[in-house]
PDB file of C-alpha atoms in Angstrom:
ATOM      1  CA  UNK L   1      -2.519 140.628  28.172  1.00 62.00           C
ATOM      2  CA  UNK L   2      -5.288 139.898  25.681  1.00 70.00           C
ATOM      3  CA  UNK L   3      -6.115 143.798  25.781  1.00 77.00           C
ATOM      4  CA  UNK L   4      -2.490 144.068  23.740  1.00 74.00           C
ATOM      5  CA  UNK L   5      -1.867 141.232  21.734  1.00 79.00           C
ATOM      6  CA  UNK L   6       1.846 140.210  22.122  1.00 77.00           C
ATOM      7  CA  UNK L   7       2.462 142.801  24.952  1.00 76.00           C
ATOM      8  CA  UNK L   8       3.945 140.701  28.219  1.00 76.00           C
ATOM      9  CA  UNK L   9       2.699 141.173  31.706  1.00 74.00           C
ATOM     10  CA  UNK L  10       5.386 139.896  33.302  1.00 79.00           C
ATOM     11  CA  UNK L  11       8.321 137.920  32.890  1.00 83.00           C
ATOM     12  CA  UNK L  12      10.875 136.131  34.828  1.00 85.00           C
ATOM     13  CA  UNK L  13      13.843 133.939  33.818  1.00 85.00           C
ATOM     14  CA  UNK L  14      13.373 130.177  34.576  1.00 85.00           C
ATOM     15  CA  UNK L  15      16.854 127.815  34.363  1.00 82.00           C
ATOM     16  CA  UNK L  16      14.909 124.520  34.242  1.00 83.00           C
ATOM     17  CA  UNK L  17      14.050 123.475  31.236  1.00 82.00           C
ATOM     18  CA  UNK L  18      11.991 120.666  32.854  1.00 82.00           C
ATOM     19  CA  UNK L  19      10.560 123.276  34.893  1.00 86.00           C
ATOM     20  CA  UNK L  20       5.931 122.564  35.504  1.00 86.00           C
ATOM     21  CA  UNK L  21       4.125 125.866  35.670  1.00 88.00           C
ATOM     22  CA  UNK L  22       0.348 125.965  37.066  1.00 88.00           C
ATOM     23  CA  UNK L  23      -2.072 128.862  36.964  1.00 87.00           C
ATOM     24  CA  UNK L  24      -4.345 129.513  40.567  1.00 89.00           C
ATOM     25  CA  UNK L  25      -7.647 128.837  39.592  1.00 87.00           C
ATOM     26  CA  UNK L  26      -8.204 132.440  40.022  1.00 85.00           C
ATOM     27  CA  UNK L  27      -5.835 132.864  37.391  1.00 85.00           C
ATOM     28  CA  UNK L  28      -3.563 135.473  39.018  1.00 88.00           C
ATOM     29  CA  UNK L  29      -0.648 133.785  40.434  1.00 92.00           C
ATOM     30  CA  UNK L  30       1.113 130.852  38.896  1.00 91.00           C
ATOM     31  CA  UNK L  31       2.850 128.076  40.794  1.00 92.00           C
ATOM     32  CA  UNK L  32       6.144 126.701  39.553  1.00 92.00           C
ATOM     33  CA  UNK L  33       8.346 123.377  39.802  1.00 89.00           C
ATOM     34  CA  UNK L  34      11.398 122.816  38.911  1.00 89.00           C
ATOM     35  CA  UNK L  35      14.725 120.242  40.317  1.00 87.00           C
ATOM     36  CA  UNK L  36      15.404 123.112  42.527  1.00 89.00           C
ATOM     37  CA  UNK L  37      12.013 123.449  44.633  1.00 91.00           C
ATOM     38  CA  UNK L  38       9.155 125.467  43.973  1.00 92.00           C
ATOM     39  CA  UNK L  39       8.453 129.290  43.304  1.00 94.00           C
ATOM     40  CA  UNK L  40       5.645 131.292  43.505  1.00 94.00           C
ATOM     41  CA  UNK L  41       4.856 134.162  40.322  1.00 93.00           C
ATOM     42  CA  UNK L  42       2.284 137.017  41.508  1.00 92.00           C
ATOM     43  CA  UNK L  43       1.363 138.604  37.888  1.00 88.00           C
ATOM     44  CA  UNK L  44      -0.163 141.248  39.467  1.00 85.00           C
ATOM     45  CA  UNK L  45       2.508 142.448  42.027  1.00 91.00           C
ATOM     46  CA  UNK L  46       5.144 141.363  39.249  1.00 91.00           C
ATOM     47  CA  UNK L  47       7.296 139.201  42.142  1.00 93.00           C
ATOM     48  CA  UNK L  48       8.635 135.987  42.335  1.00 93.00           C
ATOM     49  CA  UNK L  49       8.936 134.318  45.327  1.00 94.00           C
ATOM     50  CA  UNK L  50      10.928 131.092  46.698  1.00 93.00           C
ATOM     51  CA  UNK L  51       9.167 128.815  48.831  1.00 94.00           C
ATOM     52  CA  UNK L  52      10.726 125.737  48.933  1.00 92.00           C
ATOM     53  CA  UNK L  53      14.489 124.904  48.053  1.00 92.00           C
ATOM     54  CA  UNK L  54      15.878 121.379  47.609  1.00 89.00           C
ATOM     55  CA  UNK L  55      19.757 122.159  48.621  1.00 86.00           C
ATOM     56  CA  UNK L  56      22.194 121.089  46.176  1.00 83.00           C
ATOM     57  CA  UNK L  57      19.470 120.114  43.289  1.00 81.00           C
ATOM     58  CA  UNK L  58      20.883 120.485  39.686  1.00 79.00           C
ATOM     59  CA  UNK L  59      18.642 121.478  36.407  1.00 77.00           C
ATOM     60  CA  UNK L  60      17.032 118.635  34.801  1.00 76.00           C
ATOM     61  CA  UNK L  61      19.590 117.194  32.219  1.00 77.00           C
ATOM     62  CA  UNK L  62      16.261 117.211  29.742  1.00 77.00           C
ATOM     63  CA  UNK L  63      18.264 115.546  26.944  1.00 76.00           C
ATOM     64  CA  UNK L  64      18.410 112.278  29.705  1.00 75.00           C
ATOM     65  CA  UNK L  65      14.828 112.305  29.504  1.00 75.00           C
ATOM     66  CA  UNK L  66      13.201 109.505  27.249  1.00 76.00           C
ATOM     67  CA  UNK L  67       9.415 109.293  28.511  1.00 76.00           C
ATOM     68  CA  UNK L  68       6.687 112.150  29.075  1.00 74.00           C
ATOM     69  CA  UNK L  69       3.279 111.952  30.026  1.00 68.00           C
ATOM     70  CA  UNK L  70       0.763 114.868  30.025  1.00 69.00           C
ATOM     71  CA  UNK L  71      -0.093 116.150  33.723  1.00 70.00           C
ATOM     72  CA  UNK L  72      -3.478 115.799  34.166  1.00 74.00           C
ATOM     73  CA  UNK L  73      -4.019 118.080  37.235  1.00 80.00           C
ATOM     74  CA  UNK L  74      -2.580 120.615  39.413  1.00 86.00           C
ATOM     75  CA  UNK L  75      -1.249 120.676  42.949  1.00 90.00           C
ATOM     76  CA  UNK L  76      -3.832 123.585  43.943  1.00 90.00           C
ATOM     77  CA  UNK L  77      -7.068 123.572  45.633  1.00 90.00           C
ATOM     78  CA  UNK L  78     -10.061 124.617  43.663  1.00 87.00           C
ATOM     79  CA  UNK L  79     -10.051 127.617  45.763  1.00 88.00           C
ATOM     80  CA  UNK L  80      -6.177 128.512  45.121  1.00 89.00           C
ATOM     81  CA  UNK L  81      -5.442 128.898  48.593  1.00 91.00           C
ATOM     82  CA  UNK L  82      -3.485 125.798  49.600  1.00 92.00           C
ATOM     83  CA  UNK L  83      -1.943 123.266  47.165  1.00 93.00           C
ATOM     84  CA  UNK L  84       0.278 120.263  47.739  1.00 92.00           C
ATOM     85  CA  UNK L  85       3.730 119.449  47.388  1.00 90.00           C
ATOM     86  CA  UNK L  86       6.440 116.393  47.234  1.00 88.00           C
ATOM     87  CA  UNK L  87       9.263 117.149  49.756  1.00 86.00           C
ATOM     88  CA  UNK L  88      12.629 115.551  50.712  1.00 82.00           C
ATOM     89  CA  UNK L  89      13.928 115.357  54.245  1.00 78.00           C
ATOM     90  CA  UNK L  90      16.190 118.349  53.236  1.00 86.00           C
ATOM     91  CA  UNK L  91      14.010 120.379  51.823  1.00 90.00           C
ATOM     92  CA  UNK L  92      13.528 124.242  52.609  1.00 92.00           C
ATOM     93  CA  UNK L  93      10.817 126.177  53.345  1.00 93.00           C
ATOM     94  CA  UNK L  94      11.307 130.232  52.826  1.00 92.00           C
ATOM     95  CA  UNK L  95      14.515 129.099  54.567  1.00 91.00           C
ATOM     96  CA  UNK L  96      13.515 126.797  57.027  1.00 92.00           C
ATOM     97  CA  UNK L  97      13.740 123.062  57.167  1.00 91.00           C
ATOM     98  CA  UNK L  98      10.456 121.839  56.427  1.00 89.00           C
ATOM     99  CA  UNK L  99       8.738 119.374  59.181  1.00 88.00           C
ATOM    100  CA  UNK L 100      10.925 116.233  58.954  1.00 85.00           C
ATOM    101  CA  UNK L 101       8.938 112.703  57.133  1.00 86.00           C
ATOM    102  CA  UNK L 102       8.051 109.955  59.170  1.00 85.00           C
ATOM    103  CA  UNK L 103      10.655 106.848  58.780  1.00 83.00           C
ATOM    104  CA  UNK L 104      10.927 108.002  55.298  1.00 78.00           C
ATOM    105  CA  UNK L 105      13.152 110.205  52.986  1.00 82.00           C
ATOM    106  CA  UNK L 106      10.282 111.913  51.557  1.00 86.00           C
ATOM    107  CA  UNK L 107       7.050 113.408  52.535  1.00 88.00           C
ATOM    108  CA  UNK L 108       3.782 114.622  51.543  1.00 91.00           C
ATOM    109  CA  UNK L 109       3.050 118.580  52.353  1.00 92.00           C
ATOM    110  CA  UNK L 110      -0.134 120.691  52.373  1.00 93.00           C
ATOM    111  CA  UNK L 111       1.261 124.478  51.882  1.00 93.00           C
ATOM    112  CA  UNK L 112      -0.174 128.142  52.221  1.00 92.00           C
ATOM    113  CA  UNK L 113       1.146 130.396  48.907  1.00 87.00           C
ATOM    114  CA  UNK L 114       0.767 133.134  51.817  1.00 84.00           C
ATOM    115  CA  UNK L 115       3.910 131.801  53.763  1.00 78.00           C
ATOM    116  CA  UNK L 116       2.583 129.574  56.696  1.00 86.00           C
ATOM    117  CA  UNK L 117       4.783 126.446  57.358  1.00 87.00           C
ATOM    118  CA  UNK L 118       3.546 123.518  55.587  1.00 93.00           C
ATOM    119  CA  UNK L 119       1.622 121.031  57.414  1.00 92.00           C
ATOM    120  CA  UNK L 120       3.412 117.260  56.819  1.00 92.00           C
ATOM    121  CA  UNK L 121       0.141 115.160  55.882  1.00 90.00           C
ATOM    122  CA  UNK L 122       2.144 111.947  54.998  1.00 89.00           C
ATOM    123  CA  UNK L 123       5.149 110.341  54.608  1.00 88.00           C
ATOM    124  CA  UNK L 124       6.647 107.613  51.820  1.00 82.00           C
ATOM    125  CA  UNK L 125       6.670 107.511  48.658  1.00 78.00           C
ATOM    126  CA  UNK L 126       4.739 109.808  47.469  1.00 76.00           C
ATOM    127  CA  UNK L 127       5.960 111.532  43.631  1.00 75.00           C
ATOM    128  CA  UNK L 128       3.828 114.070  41.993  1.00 75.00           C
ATOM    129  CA  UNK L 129       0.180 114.437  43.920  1.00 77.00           C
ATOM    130  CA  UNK L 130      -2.491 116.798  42.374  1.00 78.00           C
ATOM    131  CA  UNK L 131      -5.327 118.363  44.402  1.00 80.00           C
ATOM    132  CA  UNK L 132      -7.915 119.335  41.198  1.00 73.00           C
ATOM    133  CA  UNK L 133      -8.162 118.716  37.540  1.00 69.00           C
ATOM    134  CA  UNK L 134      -6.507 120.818  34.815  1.00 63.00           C
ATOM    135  CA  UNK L 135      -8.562 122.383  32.031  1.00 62.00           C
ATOM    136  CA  UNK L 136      -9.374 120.117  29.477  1.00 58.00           C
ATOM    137  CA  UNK L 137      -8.038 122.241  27.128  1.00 59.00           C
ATOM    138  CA  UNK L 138      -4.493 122.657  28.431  1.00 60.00           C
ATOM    139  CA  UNK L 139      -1.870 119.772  29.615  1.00 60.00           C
ATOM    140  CA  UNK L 140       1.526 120.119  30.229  1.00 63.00           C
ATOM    141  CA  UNK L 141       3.998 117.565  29.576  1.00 65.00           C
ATOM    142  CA  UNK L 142       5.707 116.187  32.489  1.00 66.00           C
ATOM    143  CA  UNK L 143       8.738 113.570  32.903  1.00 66.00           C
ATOM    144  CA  UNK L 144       7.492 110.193  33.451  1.00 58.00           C
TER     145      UNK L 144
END
């Protein structure tokens, strides 16, 4: 809160340290990644909320990782309303098995933050898709 310098909104614990966090473009909900699916912060009703679980996924081992590369944008519409996501075959959405890929052990998802079932736009190897550019003046680092 830039009202109170050094006075926290909100926090939540995060066991990924490998974990990608990306602000709506409205700025009041933040999107996050991590080897265990994806998670959605509302700052304003201080909740976080699981949308998609990848069964049996394990933290990121970070000190295996050798090679970064700054993420250069985000997986939400310019609107904040929809964003896109990487899924595998047994991938979870809010609990339910997300709509199976085509011939392939991955697929490419268009999702609602507000809960409605992902919509399966592709399927193959797809890896880290982004919808809209970041601001310029922030980039996180992400495994390569």
């Amino acid at each position: 809160d830039v009202a109170h310098p050094g006075k926290a909104l909100f926090s939540w614990t995060e066991d990924d340290p490998a974990a990608l966090p990306w602000w709506s473009p409205a700025g009041g909900r933040i999107l996050v990644q991590d080897s265990g699916g994806w998670r959605l912060v509302d700052i304003a009703a201080r909740s976080v909320r699981t949308l998609v679980t990848f069964p049996g996924a394990e933290p990121t081992n970070i000190a295996g990782v050798s090679s970064w590369r700054p993420a250069a944008g985000s997986p939400w519409n310019a609107v904040g309303d929809r964003f896109v996501l990487v899924g595998g075959a047994q991938a979870l959405w809010q609990g339910k098995p997300l709509p199976a890929p085509h011939g392939s052990a991955t697929g490419l998802y268009v999702a609602n933050p507000s809960g409605a079932a992902p919509t399966l736009i592709d399927s193959g190897a797809d890896r880290a898709p982004q919808w809209s550019y970041l601001d310029p003046s922030t980039a996180f680092l992400i495994m390569a």
